[in-house]
């Protein structure tokens, strides 16, 4: 008992939960009483053989409520749950298990927090799938509980497929890892488990022998019920209570006319001063854990409750206690009302679109979000918690991240120049640089580019397209107010922008960025585990977009068709599809496909401004345009914001501006000539992810080709001031081999991997994507559990919209790659989809197909069939890109015949690489689409019609039906 008393003393303010599998309670009840009493707050006994002649009074333990019991002895089991009498608890009976499922649901209350406690015994003779399916449905019935604790003998452990699927579907984690069952002494198992969706609240888990059970250890855990209160935070906001748009525009127009605006600074000052008169800035204190549904009325009620609580403890009178309790109950009712009101008032359009869905819903269950109230760093054993000091430390790390990388100066690539003009000097210095020579060889007989003055209509269109919810720099021009004053401000902004083009000077004030640190992963006390999110002034994005529109029109003809990042009609999916389809094609011929995945260190942050200007000149930009872009890149400053504290300003000498509109396009232009120099491989590229890949019937020849172009690429990176992290470069080779392969790149040996993550997809050398989909299903299950917990606050339409957007968004990334991966993965996805529909309709008996018909929707696989058909329509009507046009070859027809295919079919040799390729299945699925849909006159019309089409008898491998003795049909 000394061990338990030690735990009890150390955690006197927290709750200790125990679990023991014991077969004969009647012979050991006295020892069990002694064990439970004084040592545990909650105790669960499973697999208990209860003798009906055993006196019921023996079940009672002093200090505990009457035990919750489940007697089902025909399976050799029974369950008893003891809860300390001062802990509010009740048995839940909303869901009734079948007679052969042993489990009890309890509601436990700890310091205003409700927990759903489930005690269970899963007989080893019972089907695992049957048991977990029933528990799965029961948990969906009790979706109102945000805190889950499942305890008992599950006769299953992590690593088993069915059990792991159950865990990730409900966002559960086993918090005890030590073996608990010693039936096989040589191979003990961990089948007596604590499962919870809040593992961070549990800080001590152990398993001990007690002598009460024949082969099971007693399992116990401790979780916190007390937490330190966070400090309040101060925020600055604009008070629009008395704001009048008409009066504001009248004053702003008068002030702008009177000042005769010549610079952006004067425009900004006038705008903000006028706005300050109509909507002054104010400050207020908020609770550190302030939730979005906490309204002003609710905050006042909480403040009054706190006042009455202090008053009661001061006076200790009956009247003060009554007032305090009345206000406390009022706050509880108001909390439920306001929270439900918040979710019910969500705009359905916010969650109906996949892109906006993640912005608005992800903060409720994602760890990768903006830092909340506090960041604490540890630097050289010193703890830094002051917001000002933390912002300085993180800003220093962000500023030095690029300069700390060891990048060669490459003086031998630069010529000397005595030119006085900065632009002329840069052009002369890099005139013989390899990249400049390569670009010029491709740019013969091209016209020169110059920025053109913008019209008033263009300015107004850009202002109209602004997102009013977009973040802005601290106390800058708000987008919603700029949109309200579009007629007042557009002419001034037109004049300012055209003046930039004339002088070649980008406004200095538009180059100052506020940085918000976002925690990535790992140790939160290290600056290196945060990444910067940059916010620029609003007008900067308007000016940049006007410049970008003109640059894109000029550069679209020069950019490589395999450069897929940040371009219209291109995506990461297209970059990956090009690689995968080429590999499948060669593997179908018993050949080999391989690729070298290159990892660049801080590629966007190390981009050399001088070389970029020289490249832009080689592409044909005029001197005035070059001057403007050099001004845009130079003299940029940033500061880091933590809560209401800011770091000092620091200058950025390298890289394209983060959070900018022009940055991605300039990066594409910078790396575009890399595609010119590779001749034995092709490049799979998206942003700074670059993979050189090739196909060959001979393995050794494939290795030679990969090595050849990889060495050329390494030289290109070095000459272009980019740092290749060779330790993080990887090799993947698909095809039958007898031994592992490697490539030598500049005396650095890279061995092949079985799988690697490329552009967010787990790429396996088998090209089956099973591991990728397994990971996605696990993440989806965890997030779905979180969504289910907030669904109780939503009405039916919002719940349906939310679940639909979640399912489509979770499995909407690169579906053309994995849509034919296999039946097992497809069944996992359908299981998640089915669970979401059950929650929406509170229907736990209908089949998946019945739920889909009731919902008027289709499965994820059928949705992917629609997506593939849409891509084929784009190819047929010349609306797609070069990559998709290469995969799907159009048949040359002078006339239309209903039975004639629009695409050439492909002969294949294998199932995995031939029959499951897009090149083979695409034409078959296109012929499967109804003729009237295929002949739509526009993409808009096609998309409207395809949404109403439900694929039936699809020819793909997943939809084929297997009949015994006949095979697949």
XYZ file of C-alpha atoms in Angstrom, residues 17 32 208-209 212 234 244 247-248 285 304 361 430-431 441 476 485 489 517 639 657 847 913 941 945 947:
26
model
C -8.368 6.291 -11.619
C -10.276 -5.041 -2.826
C 1.370 -2.785 -10.619
C 0.924 -6.357 -9.373
C -5.783 -9.902 -6.528
C -4.800 43.810 -23.785
C -21.356 56.652 -40.436
C -20.122 61.216 -43.299
C -16.737 59.500 -43.331
C -8.649 43.660 -21.478
C -20.467 40.307 -11.752
C -13.117 25.643 -38.534
C 26.237 39.113 -64.272
C 26.417 39.305 -68.066
C 19.955 31.799 -75.684
C -3.257 50.224 -40.951
C -14.688 54.527 -49.753
C -9.964 56.799 -52.876
C 5.116 33.434 -35.307
C 9.084 43.236 -36.870
C 8.887 39.161 -49.340
C -26.544 1.450 -44.584
C 0.635 -0.031 -63.312
C -22.274 24.047 -67.740
C -24.374 18.866 -64.920
C -22.736 17.459 -59.958
